[in-house]
GROMACS .gro file of C-alpha atoms in nm:
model
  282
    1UNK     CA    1   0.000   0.000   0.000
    2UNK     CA    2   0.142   0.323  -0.073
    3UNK     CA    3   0.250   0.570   0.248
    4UNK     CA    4   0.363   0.929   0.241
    5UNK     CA    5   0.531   0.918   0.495
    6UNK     CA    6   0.751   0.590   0.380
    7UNK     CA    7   0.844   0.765   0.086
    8UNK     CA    8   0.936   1.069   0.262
    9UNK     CA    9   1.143   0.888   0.491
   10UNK     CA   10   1.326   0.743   0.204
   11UNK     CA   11   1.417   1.052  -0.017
   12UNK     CA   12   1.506   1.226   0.324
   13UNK     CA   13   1.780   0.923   0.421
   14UNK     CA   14   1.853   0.944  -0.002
   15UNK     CA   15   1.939   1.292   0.048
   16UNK     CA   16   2.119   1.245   0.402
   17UNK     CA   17   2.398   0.970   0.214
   18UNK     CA   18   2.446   1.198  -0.092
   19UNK     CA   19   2.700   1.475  -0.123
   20UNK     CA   20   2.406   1.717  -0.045
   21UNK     CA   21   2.428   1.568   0.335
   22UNK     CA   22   2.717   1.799   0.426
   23UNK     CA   23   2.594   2.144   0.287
   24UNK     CA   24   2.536   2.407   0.535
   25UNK     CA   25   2.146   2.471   0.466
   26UNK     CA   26   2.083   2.152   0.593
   27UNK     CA   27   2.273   2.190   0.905
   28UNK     CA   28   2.091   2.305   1.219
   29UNK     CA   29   2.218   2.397   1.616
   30UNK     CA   30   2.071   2.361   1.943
   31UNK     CA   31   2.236   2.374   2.265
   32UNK     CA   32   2.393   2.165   2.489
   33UNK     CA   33   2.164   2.235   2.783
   34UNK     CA   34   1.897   2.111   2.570
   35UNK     CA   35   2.061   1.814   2.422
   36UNK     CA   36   2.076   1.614   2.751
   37UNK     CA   37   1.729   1.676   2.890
   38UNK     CA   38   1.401   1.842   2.732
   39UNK     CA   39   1.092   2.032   2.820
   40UNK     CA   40   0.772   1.870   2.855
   41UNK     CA   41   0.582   1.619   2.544
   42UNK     CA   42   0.264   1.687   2.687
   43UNK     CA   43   0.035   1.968   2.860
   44UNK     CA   44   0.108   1.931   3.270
   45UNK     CA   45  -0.061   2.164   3.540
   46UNK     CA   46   0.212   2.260   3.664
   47UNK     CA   47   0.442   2.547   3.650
   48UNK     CA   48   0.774   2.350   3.707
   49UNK     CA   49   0.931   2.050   3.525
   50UNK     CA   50   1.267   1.868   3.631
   51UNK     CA   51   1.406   1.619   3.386
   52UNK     CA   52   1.752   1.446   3.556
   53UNK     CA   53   2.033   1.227   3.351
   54UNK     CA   54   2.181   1.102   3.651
   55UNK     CA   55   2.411   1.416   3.850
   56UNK     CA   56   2.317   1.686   3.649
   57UNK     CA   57   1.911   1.804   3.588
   58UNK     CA   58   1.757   2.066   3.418
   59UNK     CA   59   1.398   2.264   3.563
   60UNK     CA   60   1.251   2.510   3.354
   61UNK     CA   61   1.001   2.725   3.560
   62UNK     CA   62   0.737   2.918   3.387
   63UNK     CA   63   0.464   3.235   3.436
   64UNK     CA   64   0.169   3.058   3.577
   65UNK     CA   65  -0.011   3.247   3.432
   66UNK     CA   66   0.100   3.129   3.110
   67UNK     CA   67   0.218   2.784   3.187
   68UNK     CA   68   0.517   2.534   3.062
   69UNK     CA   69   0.593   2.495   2.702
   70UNK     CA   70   0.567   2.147   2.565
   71UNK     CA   71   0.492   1.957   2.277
   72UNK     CA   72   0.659   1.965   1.940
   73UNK     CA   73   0.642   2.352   1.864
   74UNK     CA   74   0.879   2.480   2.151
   75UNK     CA   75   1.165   2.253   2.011
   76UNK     CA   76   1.117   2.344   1.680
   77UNK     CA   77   1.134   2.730   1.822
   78UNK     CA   78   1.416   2.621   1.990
   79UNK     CA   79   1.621   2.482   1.720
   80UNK     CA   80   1.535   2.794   1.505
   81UNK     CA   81   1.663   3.037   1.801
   82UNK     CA   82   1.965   2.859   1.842
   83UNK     CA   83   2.064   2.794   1.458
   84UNK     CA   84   2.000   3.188   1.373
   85UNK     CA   85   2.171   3.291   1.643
   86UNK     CA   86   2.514   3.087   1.575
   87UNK     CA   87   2.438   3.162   1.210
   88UNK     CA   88   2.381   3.533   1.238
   89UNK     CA   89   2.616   3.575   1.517
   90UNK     CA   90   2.384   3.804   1.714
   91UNK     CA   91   2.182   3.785   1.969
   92UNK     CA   92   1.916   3.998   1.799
   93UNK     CA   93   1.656   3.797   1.570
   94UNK     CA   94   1.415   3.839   1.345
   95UNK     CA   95   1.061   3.635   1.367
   96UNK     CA   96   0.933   3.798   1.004
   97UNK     CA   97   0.681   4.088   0.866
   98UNK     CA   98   0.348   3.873   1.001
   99UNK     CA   99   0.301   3.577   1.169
  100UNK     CA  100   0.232   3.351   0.880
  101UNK     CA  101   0.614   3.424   0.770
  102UNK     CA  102   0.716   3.367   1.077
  103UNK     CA  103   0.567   3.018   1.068
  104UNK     CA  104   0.704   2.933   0.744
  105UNK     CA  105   1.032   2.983   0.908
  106UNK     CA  106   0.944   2.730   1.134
  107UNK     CA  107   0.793   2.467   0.896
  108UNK     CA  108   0.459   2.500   0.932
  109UNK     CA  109   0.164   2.544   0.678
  110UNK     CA  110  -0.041   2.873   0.871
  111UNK     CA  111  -0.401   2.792   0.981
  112UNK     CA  112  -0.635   2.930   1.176
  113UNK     CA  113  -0.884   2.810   1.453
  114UNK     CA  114  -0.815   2.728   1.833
  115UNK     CA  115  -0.642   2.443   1.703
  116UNK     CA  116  -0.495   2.567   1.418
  117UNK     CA  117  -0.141   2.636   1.366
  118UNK     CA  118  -0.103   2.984   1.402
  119UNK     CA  119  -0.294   3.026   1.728
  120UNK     CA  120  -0.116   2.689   1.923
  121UNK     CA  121   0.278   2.856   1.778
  122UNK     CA  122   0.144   3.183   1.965
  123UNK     CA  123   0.069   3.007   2.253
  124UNK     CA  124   0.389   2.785   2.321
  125UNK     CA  125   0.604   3.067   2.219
  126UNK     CA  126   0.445   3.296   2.469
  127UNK     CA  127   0.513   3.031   2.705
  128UNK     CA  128   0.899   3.030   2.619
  129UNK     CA  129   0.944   3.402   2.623
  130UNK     CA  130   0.832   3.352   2.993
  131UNK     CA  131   1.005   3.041   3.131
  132UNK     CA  132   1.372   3.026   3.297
  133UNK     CA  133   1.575   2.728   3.297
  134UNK     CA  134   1.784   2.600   3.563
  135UNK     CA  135   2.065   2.392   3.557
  136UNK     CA  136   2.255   2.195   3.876
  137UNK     CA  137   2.518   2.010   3.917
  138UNK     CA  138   2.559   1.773   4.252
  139UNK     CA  139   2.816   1.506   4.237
  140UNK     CA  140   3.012   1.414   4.578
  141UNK     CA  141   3.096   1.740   4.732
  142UNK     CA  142   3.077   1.953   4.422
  143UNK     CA  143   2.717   2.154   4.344
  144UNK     CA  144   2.739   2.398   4.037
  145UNK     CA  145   2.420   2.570   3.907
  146UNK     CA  146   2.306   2.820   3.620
  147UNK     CA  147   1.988   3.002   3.583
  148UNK     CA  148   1.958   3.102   3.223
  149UNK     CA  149   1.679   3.323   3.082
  150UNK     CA  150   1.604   3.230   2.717
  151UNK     CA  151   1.493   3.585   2.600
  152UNK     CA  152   1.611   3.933   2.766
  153UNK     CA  153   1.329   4.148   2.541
  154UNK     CA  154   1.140   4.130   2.235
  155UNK     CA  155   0.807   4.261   2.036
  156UNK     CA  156   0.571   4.027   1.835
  157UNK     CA  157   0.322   4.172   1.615
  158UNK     CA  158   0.101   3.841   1.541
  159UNK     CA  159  -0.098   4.003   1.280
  160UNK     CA  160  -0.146   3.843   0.898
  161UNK     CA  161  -0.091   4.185   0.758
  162UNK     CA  162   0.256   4.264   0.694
  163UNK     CA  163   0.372   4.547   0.941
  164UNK     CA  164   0.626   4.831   0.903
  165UNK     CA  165   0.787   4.703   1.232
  166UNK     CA  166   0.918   4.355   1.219
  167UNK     CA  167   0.865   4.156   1.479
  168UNK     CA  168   1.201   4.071   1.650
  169UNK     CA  169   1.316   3.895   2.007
  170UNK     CA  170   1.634   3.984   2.198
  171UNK     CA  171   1.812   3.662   2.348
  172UNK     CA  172   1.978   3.697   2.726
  173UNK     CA  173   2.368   3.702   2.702
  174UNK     CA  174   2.385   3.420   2.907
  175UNK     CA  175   2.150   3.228   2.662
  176UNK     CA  176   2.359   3.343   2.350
  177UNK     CA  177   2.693   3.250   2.532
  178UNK     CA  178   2.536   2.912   2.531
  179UNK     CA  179   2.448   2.868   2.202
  180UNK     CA  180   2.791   2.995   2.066
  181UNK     CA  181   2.978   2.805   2.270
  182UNK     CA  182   2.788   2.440   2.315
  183UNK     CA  183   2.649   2.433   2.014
  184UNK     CA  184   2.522   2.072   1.893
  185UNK     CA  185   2.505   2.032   1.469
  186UNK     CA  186   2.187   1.867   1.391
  187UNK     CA  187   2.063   1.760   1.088
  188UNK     CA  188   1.706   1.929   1.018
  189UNK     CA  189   1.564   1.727   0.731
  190UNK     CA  190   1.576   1.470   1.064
  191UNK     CA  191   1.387   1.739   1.234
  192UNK     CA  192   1.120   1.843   0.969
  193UNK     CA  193   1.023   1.446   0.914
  194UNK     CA  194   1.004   1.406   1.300
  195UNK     CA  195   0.654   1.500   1.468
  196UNK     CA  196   0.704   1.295   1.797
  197UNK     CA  197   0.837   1.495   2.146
  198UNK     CA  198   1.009   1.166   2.224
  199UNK     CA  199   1.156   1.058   1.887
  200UNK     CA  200   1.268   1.443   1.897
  201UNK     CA  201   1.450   1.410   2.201
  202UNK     CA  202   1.592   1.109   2.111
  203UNK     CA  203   1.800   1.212   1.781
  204UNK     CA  204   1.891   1.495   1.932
  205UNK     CA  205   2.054   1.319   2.293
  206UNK     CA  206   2.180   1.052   2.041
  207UNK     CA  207   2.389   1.292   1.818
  208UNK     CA  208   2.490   1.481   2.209
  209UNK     CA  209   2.610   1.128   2.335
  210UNK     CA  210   2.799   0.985   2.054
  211UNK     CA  211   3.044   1.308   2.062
  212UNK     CA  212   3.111   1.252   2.419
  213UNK     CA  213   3.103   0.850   2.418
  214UNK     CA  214   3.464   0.724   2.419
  215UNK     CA  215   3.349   0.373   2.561
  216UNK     CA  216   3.052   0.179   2.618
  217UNK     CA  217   2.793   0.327   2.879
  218UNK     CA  218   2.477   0.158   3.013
  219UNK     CA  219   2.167   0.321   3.131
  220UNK     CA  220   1.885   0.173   3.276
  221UNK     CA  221   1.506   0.199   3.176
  222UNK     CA  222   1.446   0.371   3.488
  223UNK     CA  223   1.717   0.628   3.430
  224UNK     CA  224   1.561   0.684   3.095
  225UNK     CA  225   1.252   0.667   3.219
  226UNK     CA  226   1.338   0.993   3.437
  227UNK     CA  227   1.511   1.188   3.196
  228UNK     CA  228   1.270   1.106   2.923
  229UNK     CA  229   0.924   0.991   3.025
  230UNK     CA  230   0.772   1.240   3.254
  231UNK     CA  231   0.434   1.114   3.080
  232UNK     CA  232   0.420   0.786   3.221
  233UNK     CA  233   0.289   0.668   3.551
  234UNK     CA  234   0.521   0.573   3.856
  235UNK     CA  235   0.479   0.224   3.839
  236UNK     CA  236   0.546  -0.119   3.647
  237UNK     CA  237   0.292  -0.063   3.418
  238UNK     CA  238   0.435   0.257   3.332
  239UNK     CA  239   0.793   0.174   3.285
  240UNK     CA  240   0.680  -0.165   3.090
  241UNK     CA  241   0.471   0.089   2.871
  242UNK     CA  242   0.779   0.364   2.833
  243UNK     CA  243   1.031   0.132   2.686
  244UNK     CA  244   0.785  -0.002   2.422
  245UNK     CA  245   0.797   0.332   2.334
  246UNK     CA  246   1.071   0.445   2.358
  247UNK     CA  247   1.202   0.138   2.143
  248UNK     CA  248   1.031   0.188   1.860
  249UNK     CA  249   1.110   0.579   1.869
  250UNK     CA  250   1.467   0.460   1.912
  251UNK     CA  251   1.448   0.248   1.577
  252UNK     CA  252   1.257   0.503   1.368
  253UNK     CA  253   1.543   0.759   1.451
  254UNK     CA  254   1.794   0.464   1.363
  255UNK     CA  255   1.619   0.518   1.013
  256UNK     CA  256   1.799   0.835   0.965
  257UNK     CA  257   2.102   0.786   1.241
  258UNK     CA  258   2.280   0.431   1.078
  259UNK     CA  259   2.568   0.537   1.277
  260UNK     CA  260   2.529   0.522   1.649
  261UNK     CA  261   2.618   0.221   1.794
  262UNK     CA  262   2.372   0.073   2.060
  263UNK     CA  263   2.234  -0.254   2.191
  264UNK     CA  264   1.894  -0.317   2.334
  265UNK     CA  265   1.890  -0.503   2.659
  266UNK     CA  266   1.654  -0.609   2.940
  267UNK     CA  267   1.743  -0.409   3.202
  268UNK     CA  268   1.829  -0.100   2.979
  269UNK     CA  269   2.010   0.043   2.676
  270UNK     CA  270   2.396   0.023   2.598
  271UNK     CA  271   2.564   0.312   2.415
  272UNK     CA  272   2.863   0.269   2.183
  273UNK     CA  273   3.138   0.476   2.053
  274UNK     CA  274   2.971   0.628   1.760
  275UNK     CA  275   3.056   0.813   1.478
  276UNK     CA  276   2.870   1.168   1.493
  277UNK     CA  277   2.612   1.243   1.308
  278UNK     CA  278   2.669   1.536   1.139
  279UNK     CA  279   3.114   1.445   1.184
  280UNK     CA  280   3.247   1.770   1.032
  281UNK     CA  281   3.120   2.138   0.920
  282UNK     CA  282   3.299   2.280   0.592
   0.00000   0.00000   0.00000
């Protein structure tokens, strides 16, 4: 039977092992910070979220009166932040004239509604604009933290008429700093055929890991469970139900990532010294 999406899949992973795969348009960034732990997949009532990979953790806390990001759209905003701002070299960017420009940019078709496109992008980036993220470090008798504001200023006009003023966002220097400096390559024809949180996360701790793996590692379903599945209930059923998943994300990304090196096991997953995903920038 014929499937879109198959055939997508295979003139995206055509077009990753050509000579195309290393051109810079196709290259995107996102930070380290956001490489080893993630916001939310789903809509939770609260106003604080702590993801933890085993000594360090990240929390992002948010407006309440706006909530915590989640879902698919923030990381997409994410990305985009982070890859203009190491391409640009400047803290300072640009959303677009209107907002259906600006969701071009990010890849999506505009549409309107409560549950359209251009209303839900308005809403998680609102959410964003207004959430700090924390970062700690407790091993032995060492604690380090960092409390990072995405976004010192900005001005949206989300309007479908083009405006004299152009929307624009100003990042914190602590935020930039960041991205310039821990800057992960990513590939985003991964990204655009991706529209799972989890599978999301995945590619993008995958291509983190392998350039920092120089020998096996093992981590447990319940590690993974932490760091990834904040979803899933506290219990056997839970975990049993969060690896299924989180298998099958793992092979779809393996699709597009023939590289890393990993093994499957009971108790948990086993990480190998992998080539890179993206292994050099011309």
């Amino acid at each position: 039977m014929f499937n879109k999406n198959n055939l997508y899949k295979k003139n995206i992973l055509k077009s990753i092992y050509n000579n195309n795969f290393f051109k810079k348009k196709y290259i995107g960034y996102i930070t380290n910070i956001l490489a080893y732990s993630s916001i939310p997949h789903s809509k939770i009532k609260s106003s604080f979220f702590k993801r933890d990979n085993g000594y360090s953790s990240l929390k992002i806390i948010a407006d309440p009166e706006y909530g915590l990001p989640y879902g698919i759209i923030p990381r997409i905003f994410m990305i985009w932040l982070c890859t203009q701002a190491k391409l640009k070299k400047s803290p300072q960017l640009y959303l677009g004239k209107n907002q259906n420009e600006f969701l071009k940019k990010l890849g999506f078709t505009p549409t309107g509604g409560v549950n359209g496109t251009i209303n839900r992008v308005r809403i998680q980036i609102i959410r964003i604009l207004n959430s700090t993220i924390s970062l700690t470090y407790n091993k032995d008798n060492t604690y380090k933290f960092k409390n990072l504001m995405i976004i010192d200023s900005g001005i949206l006009f989300w309007s479908k008429k083009k405006s004299f003023w152009k929307s624009k966002i100003l990042l914190s220097e602590n935020f930039y700093k960041e991205i310039k400096n821990t800057s992960l390559p990513i590939d985003l024809r991964v990204i655009k055929s991706i529209r799972s949180p989890l599978a999301m996360d995945i590619y993008i701790w995958l291509t983190w890991r392998a350039r920092i793996i120089n020998k096996s590692i093992f981590i447990s379903w319940e590690k993974l469970k932490f760091q990834f599945g904040s979803n899933y209930s506290n219990n056997k059923k839970g975990l049993s139900n969060f690896k299924l998943e989180f298998i099958k994300k793992l092979k779809y990304i393996y699709f597009f990532y023939k590289n890393i090196n990993f093994e499957i096991c009971s108790l948990g997953l086993k990480l190998k010294n992998s080539n890179p995903h993206i292994p050099f920038i011309k």
